[in-house]
XYZ file of C-alpha atoms in Angstrom:
147
model
C 97.129 212.036 -11.035
C 98.789 211.704 -7.595
C 95.627 212.133 -5.612
C 93.935 209.648 -7.560
C 97.056 206.996 -7.179
C 97.366 207.593 -3.358
C 93.578 206.829 -3.069
C 94.020 203.704 -5.141
C 96.824 202.392 -3.086
C 95.179 203.163 -0.141
C 92.082 201.743 -0.696
C 93.379 198.718 -2.529
C 96.270 198.191 0.224
C 93.801 198.301 2.744
C 91.942 195.261 0.981
C 94.958 193.393 0.891
C 95.179 194.210 4.550
C 91.995 193.076 5.636
C 92.389 189.696 3.538
C 96.037 189.233 5.466
C 94.175 189.847 8.448
C 91.689 187.369 8.156
C 94.102 184.542 6.820
C 96.381 185.302 9.686
C 93.963 185.144 12.479
C 92.328 182.003 10.458
C 95.184 179.772 9.815
C 97.984 180.941 12.142
C 100.361 180.827 9.368
C 104.231 180.596 9.904
C 106.754 183.575 9.789
C 108.094 182.226 5.872
C 104.308 181.992 4.603
C 103.379 185.259 6.395
C 106.597 186.776 4.181
C 105.560 185.228 1.022
C 101.968 185.919 1.186
C 103.219 189.787 2.140
C 105.221 190.014 -0.932
C 102.555 188.319 -3.370
C 100.284 190.914 -2.317
C 102.642 193.818 -2.208
C 103.386 192.850 -5.939
C 99.550 192.650 -6.511
C 99.121 196.245 -5.113
C 101.615 197.307 -7.509
C 100.529 195.216 -10.517
C 98.292 197.906 -12.598
C 101.220 200.348 -12.065
C 103.588 197.711 -13.251
C 101.294 196.819 -16.174
C 101.283 200.270 -17.377
C 105.073 200.544 -17.127
C 105.422 197.415 -19.039
C 103.027 198.637 -21.634
C 104.962 201.777 -22.200
C 108.304 200.105 -22.065
C 107.390 197.842 -25.087
C 106.707 194.828 -23.309
C 103.375 193.724 -24.264
C 103.425 189.909 -23.532
C 104.533 190.683 -19.996
C 102.292 193.260 -19.428
C 99.240 190.891 -20.761
C 100.253 187.966 -18.340
C 100.638 190.302 -15.538
C 97.445 192.433 -16.224
C 95.483 188.979 -16.523
C 96.935 187.936 -12.970
C 97.003 191.231 -11.363
C 93.106 192.384 -12.453
C 92.008 188.795 -11.899
C 93.285 189.336 -8.591
C 91.764 192.572 -7.965
C 88.461 191.078 -8.874
C 88.713 188.122 -6.648
C 89.602 190.335 -3.734
C 86.964 192.802 -4.311
C 84.515 190.074 -4.133
C 85.928 188.398 -1.119
C 86.339 192.091 0.813
C 82.412 192.583 0.041
C 81.413 189.203 1.070
C 83.835 189.567 4.419
C 82.477 192.419 5.543
C 78.843 191.085 5.180
C 79.894 188.192 7.544
C 81.678 190.980 9.878
C 78.405 192.661 9.778
C 76.651 189.326 10.918
C 79.164 188.699 13.237
C 78.619 192.198 14.732
C 74.784 191.797 14.657
C 75.223 188.633 16.741
C 77.562 190.499 19.220
C 75.012 193.166 19.782
C 72.116 190.292 20.241
C 74.408 188.822 22.568
C 74.315 192.152 24.658
C 70.816 193.020 24.221
C 68.881 189.444 24.471
C 71.499 187.235 26.204
C 74.299 184.762 24.725
C 73.499 183.666 21.376
C 74.215 179.613 20.801
C 76.171 180.280 17.856
C 79.413 182.171 16.974
C 81.316 182.141 13.844
C 84.804 181.096 14.138
C 87.918 182.735 12.605
C 88.132 179.907 10.074
C 84.418 180.090 9.057
C 84.934 184.075 8.820
C 87.846 183.391 6.084
C 86.442 180.448 4.413
C 82.849 181.758 3.875
C 83.698 184.903 2.016
C 86.512 182.589 0.049
C 84.267 180.076 -1.092
C 81.519 183.086 -1.941
C 84.126 185.066 -3.880
C 85.501 182.042 -5.491
C 82.059 180.827 -6.748
C 81.026 184.442 -7.941
C 84.566 184.692 -10.029
C 84.501 181.364 -11.579
C 80.786 182.044 -12.628
C 82.022 185.601 -14.023
C 84.925 184.365 -15.734
C 82.683 181.461 -17.372
C 80.492 184.297 -18.732
C 83.107 186.220 -19.849
C 84.395 183.752 -22.423
C 80.603 184.406 -24.232
C 80.331 187.862 -24.821
C 78.904 188.492 -27.978
C 78.663 192.201 -29.514
C 75.278 192.847 -31.270
C 75.011 195.965 -33.582
C 71.601 197.784 -33.977
C 70.444 200.254 -35.781
C 68.087 202.954 -34.706
C 65.777 204.726 -36.992
C 64.982 208.236 -36.203
C 62.989 210.876 -37.376
C 66.140 213.259 -37.270
C 68.379 213.210 -40.095
């Protein structure tokens, strides 16, 4: 169990660090905003464990609210990091093409590197949230020759 938690915190914390660095590079955040964002991200990293602790402590309602926010954030962050890595791959491809064939005309700015994956992640998240509200279970009976 400790290996799982260590791996989880390493990967999930790394995703937060990636997003924090993207935001810092693009927005030039002030120190109080950086501290606030860092605290928010630290709470979100710990949210799955906090949810479990709240549940076992008999605090069902706060656990539900924290799980809604924490797991929604986890999904949004996963989408952001996935889209961000695609943008980084594009940036690397442009850098390599510049070295091989000459200077390209377009280079993504840090703001574009933040907002392009952020908008894509938010759109996919909104669509997924909308679709998740309309899930229906369908029961099927399958008849076979075996009894």
